[in-house]
Structure formats: structure tokens, C-alpha cells
Short mmCIF file of C-alpha atoms in Angstrom, two decimals:
data_model
loop_
_atom_site.label_atom_id
_atom_site.label_comp_id
_atom_site.label_asym_id
_atom_site.label_seq_id
_atom_site.Cartn_x
_atom_site.Cartn_y
_atom_site.Cartn_z
CA MET A 1 -18.14 201.74 -26.60
CA VAL A 2 -21.02 201.95 -24.11
CA ILE A 3 -21.84 205.40 -22.75
CA GLY A 4 -23.45 205.30 -19.31
CA ALA A 5 -22.79 203.04 -16.32
CA GLY A 6 -26.29 202.65 -14.93
CA VAL A 7 -28.08 199.32 -14.84
CA VAL A 8 -28.90 199.37 -18.56
CA GLY A 9 -25.39 200.30 -19.67
CA ALA A 10 -23.85 197.74 -17.33
CA ALA A 11 -26.17 195.00 -18.59
CA VAL A 12 -25.42 195.82 -22.23
CA ALA A 13 -21.66 195.91 -21.58
CA ALA A 14 -21.70 192.56 -19.78
CA GLU A 15 -23.70 190.84 -22.52
CA LEU A 16 -21.51 192.24 -25.30
CA ALA A 17 -18.37 191.11 -23.48
CA ALA A 18 -19.87 187.65 -22.99
CA ARG A 19 -20.13 187.41 -26.80
CA GLY A 20 -16.47 188.29 -27.23
CA ALA A 21 -16.60 192.05 -27.79
CA ARG A 22 -13.93 194.36 -26.38
CA VAL A 23 -15.99 196.88 -24.42
CA THR A 24 -15.24 200.19 -22.74
CA VAL A 25 -17.88 201.94 -20.62
CA LEU A 26 -17.67 205.72 -20.34
CA GLU A 27 -19.42 207.26 -17.33
CA ALA A 28 -19.71 211.02 -16.82
CA GLU A 29 -19.59 210.80 -13.02
CA HIS A 30 -19.58 207.43 -11.26
CA PRO A 31 -21.61 204.24 -11.77
CA GLY A 32 -25.20 204.68 -10.63
CA ALA A 33 -25.00 208.47 -10.43
CA GLY A 34 -28.05 208.88 -12.68
CA THR A 35 -31.52 207.40 -12.54
CA THR A 36 -30.50 203.95 -11.26
CA ALA A 37 -30.13 205.04 -7.64
CA THR A 38 -33.34 207.12 -7.62
CA SER A 39 -35.94 204.54 -8.59
CA PHE A 40 -38.73 202.79 -6.74
CA ALA A 41 -37.23 199.71 -8.45
CA TRP A 42 -40.47 197.77 -8.81
CA VAL A 43 -40.20 195.00 -11.42
CA ASN A 44 -43.61 194.72 -13.06
CA SER A 45 -45.66 194.90 -16.25
CA ALA A 46 -49.20 195.00 -14.89
CA ASN A 47 -50.03 198.56 -15.95
CA LYS A 48 -47.79 198.85 -19.00
CA GLU A 49 -49.79 199.62 -22.12
CA PRO A 50 -50.23 199.17 -25.05
CA GLU A 51 -49.68 195.46 -25.62
CA PRO A 52 -46.18 195.66 -27.22
CA TYR A 53 -44.92 197.65 -24.22
CA PHE A 54 -46.62 195.16 -21.87
CA ALA A 55 -44.98 192.24 -23.70
CA LEU A 56 -41.54 193.86 -23.51
CA ASN A 57 -41.85 194.48 -19.77
CA HIS A 58 -43.31 191.03 -19.12
CA ALA A 59 -40.27 189.53 -20.85
CA GLY A 60 -38.16 191.84 -18.67
CA MET A 61 -39.71 190.33 -15.55
CA ARG A 62 -38.87 186.82 -16.74
CA ALA A 63 -35.31 187.91 -17.49
CA HIS A 64 -34.91 189.14 -13.90
CA HIS A 65 -36.07 185.78 -12.53
CA GLU A 66 -33.62 183.97 -14.82
CA PHE A 67 -30.75 186.30 -13.94
CA ALA A 68 -31.30 185.90 -10.19
CA GLY A 69 -31.59 182.12 -10.47
CA GLY A 70 -32.46 180.46 -7.19
CA GLY A 71 -31.83 183.58 -5.14
CA ALA A 72 -29.91 186.84 -5.16
CA PRO A 73 -29.27 189.60 -2.61
CA TRP A 74 -30.52 192.25 -5.06
CA PHE A 75 -33.78 190.64 -6.23
CA PHE A 76 -36.90 189.93 -4.16
CA PRO A 77 -39.63 188.10 -6.14
CA THR A 78 -42.21 188.39 -3.37
CA GLY A 79 -44.96 189.93 -5.48
CA ASN A 80 -47.10 193.03 -5.26
CA LEU A 81 -50.22 193.41 -3.14
CA GLU A 82 -52.69 196.07 -4.27
CA TRP A 83 -56.01 196.96 -2.71
CA ALA A 84 -58.85 199.19 -3.82
CA VAL A 85 -61.31 201.05 -1.60
CA THR A 86 -63.17 203.48 -3.87
CA ASP A 87 -65.66 202.30 -6.49
CA ARG A 88 -63.57 203.83 -9.26
CA HIS A 89 -60.38 202.11 -8.15
CA LYS A 90 -62.24 198.80 -7.89
CA GLU A 91 -63.52 199.17 -11.44
CA VAL A 92 -60.06 199.97 -12.80
CA LEU A 93 -58.43 197.15 -10.85
CA ALA A 94 -61.06 194.63 -11.99
CA ALA A 95 -60.55 195.65 -15.63
CA ARG A 96 -56.79 195.33 -15.27
CA VAL A 97 -57.03 191.89 -13.63
CA ALA A 98 -59.31 190.66 -16.44
CA ARG A 99 -56.97 192.02 -19.10
CA LEU A 100 -53.90 190.49 -17.47
CA ARG A 101 -55.55 187.08 -17.15
CA GLU A 102 -56.20 187.12 -20.88
CA ARG A 103 -52.45 187.71 -21.35
CA ASP A 104 -51.42 184.88 -18.96
CA TYR A 105 -49.99 187.35 -16.46
CA PRO A 106 -50.11 185.84 -12.95
CA VAL A 107 -52.67 187.66 -10.81
CA GLU A 108 -55.32 186.55 -8.34
CA TRP A 109 -58.05 188.01 -6.19
CA ILE A 110 -57.45 187.29 -2.53
CA THR A 111 -59.34 187.86 0.70
CA ALA A 112 -58.38 190.33 3.41
CA GLU A 113 -57.48 187.34 5.58
CA ARG A 114 -55.07 186.02 2.95
CA ALA A 115 -53.60 189.50 2.53
CA ARG A 116 -52.85 189.66 6.25
CA LYS A 117 -51.25 186.21 6.13
CA LEU A 118 -48.96 187.49 3.40
CA GLU A 119 -48.24 190.66 5.38
CA PRO A 120 -49.05 190.24 9.10
CA ASP A 121 -48.47 193.95 9.80
CA LEU A 122 -50.80 195.13 7.05
CA ALA A 123 -53.15 197.75 8.48
CA ALA A 124 -56.83 196.91 8.54
CA ALA A 125 -58.64 198.01 5.38
CA PRO A 126 -62.38 198.77 5.14
CA SER A 127 -64.52 195.63 4.88
CA HIS A 128 -65.49 196.54 1.31
CA ALA A 129 -61.86 196.71 0.07
CA ARG A 130 -60.78 194.37 -2.73
CA PHE A 131 -57.31 192.83 -2.80
CA ALA A 132 -55.33 191.67 -5.85
CA PHE A 133 -52.03 189.82 -5.61
CA PHE A 134 -49.44 189.78 -8.40
CA PRO A 135 -47.17 186.93 -7.27
CA GLN A 136 -44.37 187.18 -9.86
CA GLU A 137 -43.73 190.88 -9.50
CA ALA A 138 -40.68 191.88 -7.51
CA TYR A 139 -38.51 194.70 -6.29
CA THR A 140 -34.77 195.16 -6.49
CA LEU A 141 -32.16 196.99 -4.51
CA PRO A 142 -30.88 198.84 -7.56
CA VAL A 143 -27.35 199.66 -6.43
CA LEU A 144 -26.77 195.98 -5.56
CA LEU A 145 -28.19 195.00 -8.97
CA LEU A 146 -25.83 197.48 -10.62
CA SER A 147 -22.90 196.09 -8.64
CA ARG A 148 -23.67 192.58 -9.86
CA LEU A 149 -24.02 193.66 -13.49
CA LEU A 150 -20.96 195.89 -13.51
CA GLY A 151 -18.87 193.39 -11.55
CA GLY A 152 -19.80 190.69 -14.04
CA ALA A 153 -18.84 193.01 -16.89
CA ARG A 154 -15.44 193.71 -15.35
CA ASP A 155 -14.87 189.99 -14.85
CA LEU A 156 -15.31 189.63 -18.62
CA GLY A 157 -12.70 192.28 -19.36
CA VAL A 158 -14.87 195.38 -19.66
CA THR A 159 -13.04 198.63 -18.88
CA VAL A 160 -15.06 201.22 -16.93
CA VAL A 161 -13.85 204.83 -17.15
CA GLY A 162 -15.36 207.23 -14.60
CA GLY A 163 -15.39 210.99 -14.93
CA ALA A 164 -15.56 210.63 -18.72
CA ARG A 165 -18.21 213.12 -19.82
CA VAL A 166 -18.78 212.80 -23.57
CA THR A 167 -18.44 216.09 -25.49
CA ALA A 168 -18.28 214.90 -29.11
CA ILE A 169 -18.95 211.82 -31.22
CA GLU A 170 -17.07 211.87 -34.51
CA HIS A 171 -17.89 209.49 -37.35
CA GLY A 172 -15.32 208.81 -40.02
CA PRO A 173 -14.26 206.20 -42.58
CA ALA A 174 -11.98 204.57 -40.02
CA GLY A 175 -14.73 204.28 -37.41
CA THR A 176 -16.13 206.39 -34.60
CA THR A 177 -14.24 208.42 -32.01
CA VAL A 178 -15.85 209.44 -28.72
CA VAL A 179 -14.28 212.57 -27.23
CA CYS A 180 -14.51 213.32 -23.50
CA SER A 181 -14.18 216.51 -21.48
CA ASP A 182 -10.86 215.34 -20.01
CA GLY A 183 -9.36 215.28 -23.50
CA GLY A 184 -9.62 211.51 -23.85
CA ARG A 185 -10.36 210.13 -27.30
CA HIS A 186 -11.81 206.63 -27.50
CA ALA A 187 -12.07 204.74 -30.79
CA ALA A 188 -14.91 202.30 -31.41
CA ASP A 189 -16.58 200.49 -34.27
CA THR A 190 -19.99 200.86 -32.56
CA VAL A 191 -21.26 203.22 -29.86
CA VAL A 192 -24.19 202.32 -27.62
CA SER A 193 -25.82 205.18 -25.70
CA CYS A 194 -27.34 204.16 -22.36
CA VAL A 195 -27.34 207.54 -20.66
CA GLY A 196 -30.95 207.70 -19.48
CA ARG A 197 -32.27 211.21 -19.07
CA TRP A 198 -29.26 212.67 -20.90
CA THR A 199 -30.11 210.75 -24.09
CA GLN A 200 -31.26 213.73 -26.13
CA GLY A 201 -28.00 215.63 -25.68
CA VAL A 202 -25.73 212.65 -26.35
CA ALA A 203 -27.77 211.66 -29.41
CA GLU A 204 -27.39 215.17 -30.81
CA LEU A 205 -23.60 214.75 -30.60
CA ALA A 206 -24.00 211.80 -32.96
CA GLY A 207 -26.37 213.68 -35.27
CA ALA A 208 -29.48 211.84 -34.06
CA HIS A 209 -32.85 213.17 -32.86
CA ILE A 210 -34.15 211.38 -29.76
CA PRO A 211 -36.46 213.73 -27.83
CA MET A 212 -36.69 213.27 -24.08
CA VAL A 213 -39.13 214.85 -21.65
CA ASP A 214 -37.36 217.49 -19.56
CA PRO A 215 -36.06 215.64 -16.46
CA ASP A 216 -35.82 218.89 -14.51
CA LEU A 217 -39.37 220.13 -15.05
CA ALA A 218 -41.12 220.46 -11.68
CA GLY A 219 -44.37 218.52 -11.37
CA SER A 220 -43.93 216.71 -14.69
CA ALA A 221 -44.12 213.00 -15.53
CA THR A 222 -40.36 212.75 -15.09
CA VAL A 223 -40.17 213.64 -11.41
CA GLY A 224 -41.43 212.07 -8.21
CA PHE A 225 -40.73 211.91 -4.50
CA LEU A 226 -38.93 208.94 -2.97
CA ALA A 227 -38.60 208.87 0.80
CA THR A 228 -36.59 206.48 2.96
CA THR A 229 -37.50 205.91 6.59
CA ALA A 230 -35.12 205.15 9.39
CA PRO A 231 -35.21 201.46 10.42
CA VAL A 232 -38.72 200.48 11.47
CA ALA A 233 -39.72 197.41 13.50
CA ALA A 234 -42.53 196.45 11.12
CA ARG A 235 -42.76 193.32 9.00
CA LEU A 236 -42.84 193.83 5.25
CA SER A 237 -41.60 191.54 2.51
CA ARG A 238 -43.06 192.85 -0.76
CA VAL A 239 -44.33 195.85 -2.68
CA LEU A 240 -47.59 197.28 -1.32
CA THR A 241 -49.63 199.58 -3.54
CA GLY A 242 -52.36 201.21 -1.52
CA PRO A 243 -54.87 203.99 -2.15
CA ARG A 244 -52.58 206.74 -0.87
CA LEU A 245 -49.12 205.21 -0.48
CA ASN A 246 -46.81 202.70 -2.12
CA VAL A 247 -44.27 201.01 0.16
CA ARG A 248 -41.51 198.48 -0.23
CA PRO A 249 -38.59 197.28 1.93
CA ASP A 250 -35.35 199.15 1.36
CA GLY A 251 -32.86 197.08 3.34
CA GLY A 252 -31.81 197.19 6.98
CA GLY A 253 -35.39 197.64 8.21
CA ARG A 254 -35.86 200.81 6.17
CA LEU A 255 -38.94 201.42 4.04
CA LEU A 256 -39.14 203.24 0.73
CA LEU A 257 -42.27 205.38 0.35
CA GLN A 258 -43.94 206.79 -2.73
CA ALA A 259 -47.17 208.80 -2.98
CA LEU A 260 -47.92 209.61 -6.61
CA ASP A 261 -50.53 212.24 -5.80
CA LEU A 262 -47.83 214.37 -4.16
CA ASP A 263 -45.53 214.33 -7.17
CA ALA A 264 -47.10 217.44 -8.70
CA ALA A 265 -45.19 219.36 -6.02
CA ALA A 266 -41.83 217.67 -6.74
CA ASP A 267 -39.09 220.03 -7.93
CA PRO A 268 -35.56 218.71 -8.58
CA ALA A 269 -34.17 222.17 -7.90
CA GLU A 270 -35.44 222.11 -4.31
CA SER A 271 -34.26 220.17 -1.28
CA TYR A 272 -36.73 218.44 1.01
CA PRO A 273 -35.56 217.96 4.60
CA PRO A 274 -36.43 214.76 6.48
CA ASP A 275 -38.53 216.81 8.93
CA GLY A 276 -40.24 218.96 6.28
CA GLY A 277 -43.79 219.02 4.98
CA ILE A 278 -43.47 216.23 2.40
CA ALA A 279 -41.77 213.92 4.90
CA THR A 280 -44.42 214.68 7.50
CA GLU A 281 -47.26 213.90 5.07
CA LEU A 282 -45.70 210.62 3.95
CA LEU A 283 -45.09 209.50 7.52
CA ALA A 284 -48.68 210.39 8.44
CA ARG A 285 -49.91 208.01 5.72
CA LEU A 286 -47.63 205.12 6.66
CA PRO A 287 -49.78 203.77 9.55
CA GLU A 288 -52.67 203.53 7.06
CA VAL A 289 -50.62 200.81 5.35
CA LEU A 290 -48.53 199.15 8.07
CA THR A 291 -49.10 198.78 11.79
CA GLY A 292 -46.14 199.28 14.08
CA THR A 293 -44.96 202.32 12.16
CA GLU A 294 -46.37 205.04 14.37
CA GLY A 295 -43.60 207.44 15.35
CA ALA A 296 -41.35 206.36 12.49
CA ALA A 297 -38.67 208.83 11.46
CA MET A 298 -37.56 209.83 7.99
CA GLU A 299 -33.92 209.57 6.92
CA LYS A 300 -34.15 211.33 3.58
CA VAL A 301 -36.52 212.63 0.93
CA ARG A 302 -35.30 213.01 -2.62
CA VAL A 303 -36.76 213.75 -6.02
CA GLY A 304 -36.29 210.90 -8.45
CA ARG A 305 -35.95 211.87 -12.11
CA ARG A 306 -37.21 209.41 -14.69
CA ALA A 307 -35.61 208.82 -18.08
CA MET A 308 -38.67 209.48 -20.22
CA PRO A 309 -38.50 209.37 -24.04
CA GLY A 310 -40.66 211.96 -25.76
CA ASP A 311 -43.67 209.69 -26.23
CA GLY A 312 -43.17 207.82 -22.95
CA PHE A 313 -42.05 204.53 -24.52
CA THR A 314 -38.74 202.69 -24.71
CA VAL A 315 -36.25 203.54 -27.46
CA ALA A 316 -33.91 200.82 -28.74
CA GLY A 317 -32.18 200.69 -32.09
CA PHE A 318 -29.68 202.26 -34.45
CA ALA A 319 -30.30 205.96 -34.90
CA ALA A 320 -29.65 205.69 -38.67
CA THR A 321 -28.84 202.90 -41.09
CA ASP A 322 -25.44 204.33 -41.99
CA VAL A 323 -24.22 205.38 -38.53
CA PRO A 324 -22.92 202.89 -35.92
CA PHE A 325 -24.74 204.64 -33.07
CA TYR A 326 -27.26 202.54 -31.14
CA VAL A 327 -29.58 204.23 -28.63
CA VAL A 328 -31.27 202.75 -25.56
CA ALA A 329 -33.56 204.91 -23.43
CA THR A 330 -36.46 203.80 -21.27
CA HIS A 331 -38.65 204.78 -18.36
CA SER A 332 -38.62 201.07 -17.34
CA GLY A 333 -34.87 200.68 -16.93
CA ILE A 334 -34.95 198.61 -13.76
CA THR A 335 -37.56 196.18 -15.10
CA LEU A 336 -35.89 195.91 -18.50
CA ALA A 337 -32.14 196.03 -17.77
CA PRO A 338 -31.28 192.30 -17.84
CA LEU A 339 -33.49 191.76 -20.90
CA LEU A 340 -32.20 194.81 -22.78
CA GLY A 341 -28.64 193.72 -22.14
CA ARG A 342 -29.31 190.47 -23.97
CA LEU A 343 -31.49 191.90 -26.76
CA VAL A 344 -29.16 194.81 -27.55
CA ALA A 345 -26.16 192.48 -27.68
CA ASP A 346 -28.11 190.16 -30.00
CA GLU A 347 -28.93 193.08 -32.30
CA LEU A 348 -25.37 194.33 -32.45
CA TYR A 349 -24.40 190.82 -33.55
CA GLY A 350 -27.08 190.85 -36.26
CA ASP A 351 -30.06 189.15 -34.61
CA GLU A 352 -32.95 191.62 -34.54
CA SER A 353 -35.51 191.22 -31.76
CA PRO A 354 -39.26 191.26 -32.50
CA LEU A 355 -39.78 192.59 -28.96
CA LEU A 356 -37.98 195.80 -29.94
CA SER A 357 -39.56 196.31 -33.36
CA ASP A 358 -42.13 198.84 -32.05
CA PHE A 359 -39.53 200.92 -30.23
CA ARG A 360 -37.08 202.07 -32.88
CA PRO A 361 -35.69 205.62 -32.75
CA GLY A 362 -36.79 206.22 -36.34
CA ARG A 363 -40.28 207.09 -35.09
CA PHE A 364 -38.94 210.50 -34.06
CA THR A 365 -37.39 211.50 -37.38
CA SER A 366 -40.33 213.70 -38.40
CA GLY A 367 -39.23 216.27 -35.84
CA GLU A 368 -42.83 217.01 -34.89
CA ALA A 369 -43.51 218.15 -31.34
CA LEU A 370 -44.85 215.41 -29.12
CA PRO A 371 -47.48 215.81 -26.40
CA PRO A 372 -45.98 215.19 -22.96
CA PRO A 373 -46.62 211.71 -21.57
CA PRO A 374 -49.01 211.59 -18.61
CA PRO A 375 -47.67 211.31 -15.06
CA ALA A 376 -47.46 207.91 -13.41
CA ARG A 377 -50.91 206.42 -12.82
CA ARG A 378 -52.43 206.92 -9.42
CA PRO A 379 -54.79 204.37 -7.81
CA GLY A 380 -58.08 204.29 -9.62
CA GLU A 381 -56.77 205.74 -12.87
CA GLN A 382 -56.63 203.95 -16.21
#
């Protein structure tokens, strides 16, 4: 039994079915209703620390490339172009490039001329700007990725049950029963929780303690603005991470915008109209990044909510040695989904992964309060 039909749950279900398991996926609403559809969906490991977390995400990048094969409509391995203008940002970027080269992570310094060849509509940067290119990074269109994963799972016989909100998880000598709000009772020998920001509540139903940072807390590390423009006649083929704005294509000529310094004002309880203050500020910054975007309109602004375990790092493993309840929760779900699908399936069939050894749920058993993880890094921050 897999609980949660986002990209991680779909990947786990597909991999388990490929190994011969009979799998049912229970989804509280509909597939993709959680974090999957509200992500910047940037596949990367460049700023993931410490080293075990970097290694896990780097392996996740490779898994995406393998999964997409020679090409896929959901995966765009066009790299990430970052540039620094301030002295502080240059120092941080130089340190990161040096560290990544030591770890054999593809990255190169490029000239402004090369940057404009990669992106002809890139706005002119100051002459003292420094450009770094991360050629193996990528972005996905997450709903298309989910469709591929979930469709593949169904092809292998996986049953997906929508509207199945889990209200109880009962362990007994005959196995585990998952009870849903509609009265449904689903028997399983093993339950895998892939419910993202709802992990803490579902884990408690199974008697496990997996703390998550409050996904509804305004201005916290779990929330951030994502804004989608109307179609724009500007050329862009990759992720751009600039001093004040991150941008990537979002299909059909639309652009997805993210400005991390604005996230302190993000409140999931509020609505943000496409002609409101946040939209206006993001659109004002867009010509700083791409020419041909003056006068662009905004289609929607939403607050994305990240699935953030209590210490900020991925959780993957059995909640206890004597309970068949396996938990997966991660802030890096898009980057890690294809990899986690494979690794979790391996572990349920008895092959433990060294990549997951630092991320077991047992680290939370002390019950001690954890300091909140810091917000996403802004340009120039370590």
C-alpha cells in the first residue's frame, strides 16, 4: 500500500510493481494535488549540503537522465545558468564551483558572450558579472512527469484510489489495515507513506514520530511564491538563476518566476491576484533577466508549500524495526523521485541503500525539538 499519488508515491508504486508486488495507491484528493504541482521543479544538486545530501541529489539527477532516455516531453536537461554581480555573491559562487569540481559535478565558468549564445534574449549584465554554467542540471514539467510515472504504474497493474483520505493505520498479527474516511479498509503487508507535507500526521496514525516543518506557516522555509506569466515572445530554454529572479520555461511560451527574497511575505492563507503587488514586482524584475518581456502579463501567482522534514533533510526508511511502515519525505521530491522509486523498492525487497543510510527516520526518536531549517538560499548566501 502506497499512500500519496505525487511524483514520489507514483515512482515508488511503479518500481514496486515492476518487481512483482501487488500495489494500491491511496490518494486523499487527486494525483498531484499536493506539492508536486507547486514546485519550481529544478533538478539539481549544486547547493545541497552536507555531502551525503549532495550525493543523494546528484544520484537523483543521474536517475532523471536515465529515466528520460534520449528525450522526454517532461524533462529538459538544458542546464542552469547563474550569474553573480555583487562581491559577496561572486565569492559564494566561486567557493561553490570549486567545491563541486572536487566532487566531479559538471560546472564551468563562461564568458558573457557564451552566456548570450546559450540564451540570446538574456538581458545585458554589468561588465563585472561572473557567469557559471551547470550543464547537466535540468527542469521538469512536474504534472507531465507525474503522468508518466503514474501511467507506467497503472500499466503494471497498480490500482490508484482517489478521494481516499487515510484516517487510521491498524497493525495486527495478520498484517496492516489502512482505513479511509469513506469507510474503505485496505489490507497490506507493508505500507509506504509518500504524503509530502502531511507526513507527520500520517506517521502518527502508524505510531511513528516524523516531525515536519509547518507547511502553512507564513514566511517560513516551507512557503514561497511561484508566478506564471502569460505566453511571452522571448527565447528561453533553461533555468536562469539571477541576482533578483529565477526563471524557467513553463510550456506554451509561459515563464515560471521565483524571487526568494520575496518569500518572507508568502502566506498560504492569502490569495495573490495576477495584477496585485507581488505580481507587479515580479514582472518589473523580468526585463532585468530577459529582453522582449516588457509589458508581459501574469496569469497566476500561487504560494508553493514545500514538504520539509523537521531538520530539512530527506527521510527514508522503516519507522520501527517491528512495524511494516516505511516513510519517505523530502524537500527535494522532484529531483529525487525517480531515484527514490528505485531505492525504496530495493529496500522493501531487502537490499538496503548506502545512499539512504544518513536519512533514516530513527534520528527523530528522541522527541527533542528541532530548530527550524533556514529558508531557501538567496543569491550570495552560503
